[in-house]
XYZ file of C-alpha atoms in Angstrom:
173
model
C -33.399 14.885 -15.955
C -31.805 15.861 -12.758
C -28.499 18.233 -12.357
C -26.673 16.826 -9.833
C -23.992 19.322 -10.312
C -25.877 21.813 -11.404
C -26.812 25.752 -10.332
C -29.838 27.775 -11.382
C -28.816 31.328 -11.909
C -32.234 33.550 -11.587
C -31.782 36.641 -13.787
C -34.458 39.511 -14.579
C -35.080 40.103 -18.194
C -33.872 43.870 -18.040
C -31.223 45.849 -16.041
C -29.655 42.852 -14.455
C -26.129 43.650 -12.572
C -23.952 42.276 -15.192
C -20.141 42.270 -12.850
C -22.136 39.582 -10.301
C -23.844 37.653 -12.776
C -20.441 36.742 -14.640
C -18.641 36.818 -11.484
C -20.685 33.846 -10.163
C -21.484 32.347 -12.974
C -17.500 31.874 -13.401
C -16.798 30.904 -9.953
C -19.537 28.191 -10.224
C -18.024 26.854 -13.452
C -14.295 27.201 -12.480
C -14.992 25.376 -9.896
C -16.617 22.210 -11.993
C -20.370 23.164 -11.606
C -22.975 23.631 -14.414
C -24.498 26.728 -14.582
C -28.435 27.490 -15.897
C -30.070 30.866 -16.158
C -33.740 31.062 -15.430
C -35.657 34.082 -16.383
C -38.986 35.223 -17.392
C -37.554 37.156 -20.966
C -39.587 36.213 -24.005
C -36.281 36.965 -25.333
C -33.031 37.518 -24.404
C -32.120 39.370 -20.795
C -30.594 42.756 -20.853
C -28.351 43.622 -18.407
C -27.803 47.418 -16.978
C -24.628 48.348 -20.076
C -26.385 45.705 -22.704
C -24.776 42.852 -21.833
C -27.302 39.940 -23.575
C -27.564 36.735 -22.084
C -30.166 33.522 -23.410
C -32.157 32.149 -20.150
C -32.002 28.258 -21.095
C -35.193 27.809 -18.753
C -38.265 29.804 -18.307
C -39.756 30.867 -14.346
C -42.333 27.892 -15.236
C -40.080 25.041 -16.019
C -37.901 25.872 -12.681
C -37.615 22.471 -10.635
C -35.616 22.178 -7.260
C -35.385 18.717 -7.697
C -32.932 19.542 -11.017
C -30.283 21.107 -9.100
C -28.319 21.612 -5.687
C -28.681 25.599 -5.585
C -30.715 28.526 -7.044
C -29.178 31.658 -7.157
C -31.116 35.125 -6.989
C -28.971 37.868 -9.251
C -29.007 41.844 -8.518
C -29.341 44.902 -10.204
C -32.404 47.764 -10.449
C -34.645 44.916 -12.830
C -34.955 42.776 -9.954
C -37.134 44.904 -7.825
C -39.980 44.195 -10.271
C -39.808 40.368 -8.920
C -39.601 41.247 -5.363
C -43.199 40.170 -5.018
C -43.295 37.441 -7.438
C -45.327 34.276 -6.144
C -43.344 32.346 -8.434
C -40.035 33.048 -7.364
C -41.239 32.733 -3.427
C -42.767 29.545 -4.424
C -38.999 28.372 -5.869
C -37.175 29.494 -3.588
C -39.226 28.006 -0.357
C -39.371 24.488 -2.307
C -35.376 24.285 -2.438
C -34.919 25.490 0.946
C -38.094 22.990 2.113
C -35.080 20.286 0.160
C -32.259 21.334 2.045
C -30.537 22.844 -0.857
C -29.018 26.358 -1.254
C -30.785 29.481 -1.657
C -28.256 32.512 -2.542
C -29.252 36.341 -3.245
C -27.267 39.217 -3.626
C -27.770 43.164 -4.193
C -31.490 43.924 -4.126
C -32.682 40.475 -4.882
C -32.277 38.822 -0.961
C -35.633 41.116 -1.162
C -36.975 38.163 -3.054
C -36.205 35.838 -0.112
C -37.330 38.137 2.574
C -41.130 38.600 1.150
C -40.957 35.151 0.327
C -40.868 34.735 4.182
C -37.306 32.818 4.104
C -35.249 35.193 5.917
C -37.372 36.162 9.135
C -35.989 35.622 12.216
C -32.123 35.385 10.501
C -29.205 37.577 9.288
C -29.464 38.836 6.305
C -27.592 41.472 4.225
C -28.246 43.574 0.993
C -27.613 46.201 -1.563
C -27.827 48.697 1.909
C -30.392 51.041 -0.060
C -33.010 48.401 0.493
C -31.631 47.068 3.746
C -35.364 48.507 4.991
C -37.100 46.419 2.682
C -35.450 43.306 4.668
C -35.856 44.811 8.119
C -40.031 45.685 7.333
C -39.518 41.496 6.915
C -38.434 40.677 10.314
C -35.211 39.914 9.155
C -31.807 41.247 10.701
C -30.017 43.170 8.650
C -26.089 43.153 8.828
C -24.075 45.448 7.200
C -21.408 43.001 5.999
C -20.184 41.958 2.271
C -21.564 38.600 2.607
C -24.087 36.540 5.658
C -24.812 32.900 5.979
C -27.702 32.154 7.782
C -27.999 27.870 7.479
C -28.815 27.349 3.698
C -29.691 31.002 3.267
C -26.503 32.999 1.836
C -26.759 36.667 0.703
C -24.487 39.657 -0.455
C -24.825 42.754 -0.287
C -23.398 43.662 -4.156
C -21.069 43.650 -6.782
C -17.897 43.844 -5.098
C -18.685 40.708 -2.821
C -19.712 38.499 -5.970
C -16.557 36.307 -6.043
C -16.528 35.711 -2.621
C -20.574 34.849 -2.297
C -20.115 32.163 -4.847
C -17.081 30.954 -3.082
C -19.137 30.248 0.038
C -22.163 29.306 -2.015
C -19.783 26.632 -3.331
C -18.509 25.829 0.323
C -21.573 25.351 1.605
C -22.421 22.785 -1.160
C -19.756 20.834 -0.752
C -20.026 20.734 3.080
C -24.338 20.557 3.098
């Protein structure tokens, strides 16, 4: 079954930023896109004040070829996956596709271990703007950075406008 206007959301199972996951996730559908959360929750994820969401795919039945962009979510639960060879393995495959790869708040981490971001602009949740910069990558201190198909924020209060230019980017790819 493929997507074609589809967008997989990547959330961790606990402590998830709950203000850019809705954000986006309303954005994306506003704007005529279907949205699917991926996570690695036996149950259902937790964000940081309780907010429950229900992942409708699991980290091992992720599939580039199913949708047009994968989206890393933020918030302190996402540092766990910051070395997680299945999320570097996801993320490289859509990029090796030519399709978009966004991250915001801690989780451009993701991308930057996953070897996506050296050599570009990058920017983060500016606590872990090291994190990027130990990767080679160049951190900028701005809300949001396109680098090709590589778009990242740096937090909450960028949200709306990172799935704004996710969605421009789409449209224009």
């Amino acid at each position: 079954m493929v997507y074609k206007n589809s967008i997989l959301i990547i959330l961790p199972a606990t402590n998830f930023n709950e203000l850019e996951y809705l954000s986006v996730k309303t954005v994306f559908e506003n704007s005529g896109f279907n949205t699917f959360t991926a996570s690695d929750a036996n149950g259902l994820c937790v964000g940081e004040n309780g907010v429950k969401v229900k992942a409708d795919v699991s980290f091992f039945n992720m599939h580039e070829s199913n949708f047009i962009a994968i989206v890393f979510i933020g918030g302190p639960g996402i540092k766990k996956y910051w070395s997680n060879p299945s999320l570097h393995s996801i993320a490289n495959k859509f990029l090796r596709k030519n399709k978009i790869v966004g991250a915001i708040c801690s989780s451009p981490v993701i991308l930057a271990k996953a070897g996506l971001l050296s050599g570009y602009e990058a920017t983060c949740f500016e606590n872990d703007k090291q994190e990027l910069e130990k990767e080679g990558v160049a951190y900028k201190n701005l809300p949001v950075v396109i680098s090709k198909n590589l778009i990242t924020a740096n937090g909450p209060s960028a949200a709306q406008d990172f799935a704004e230019k996710i969605i421009e980017k789409i449209k224009y790819n």
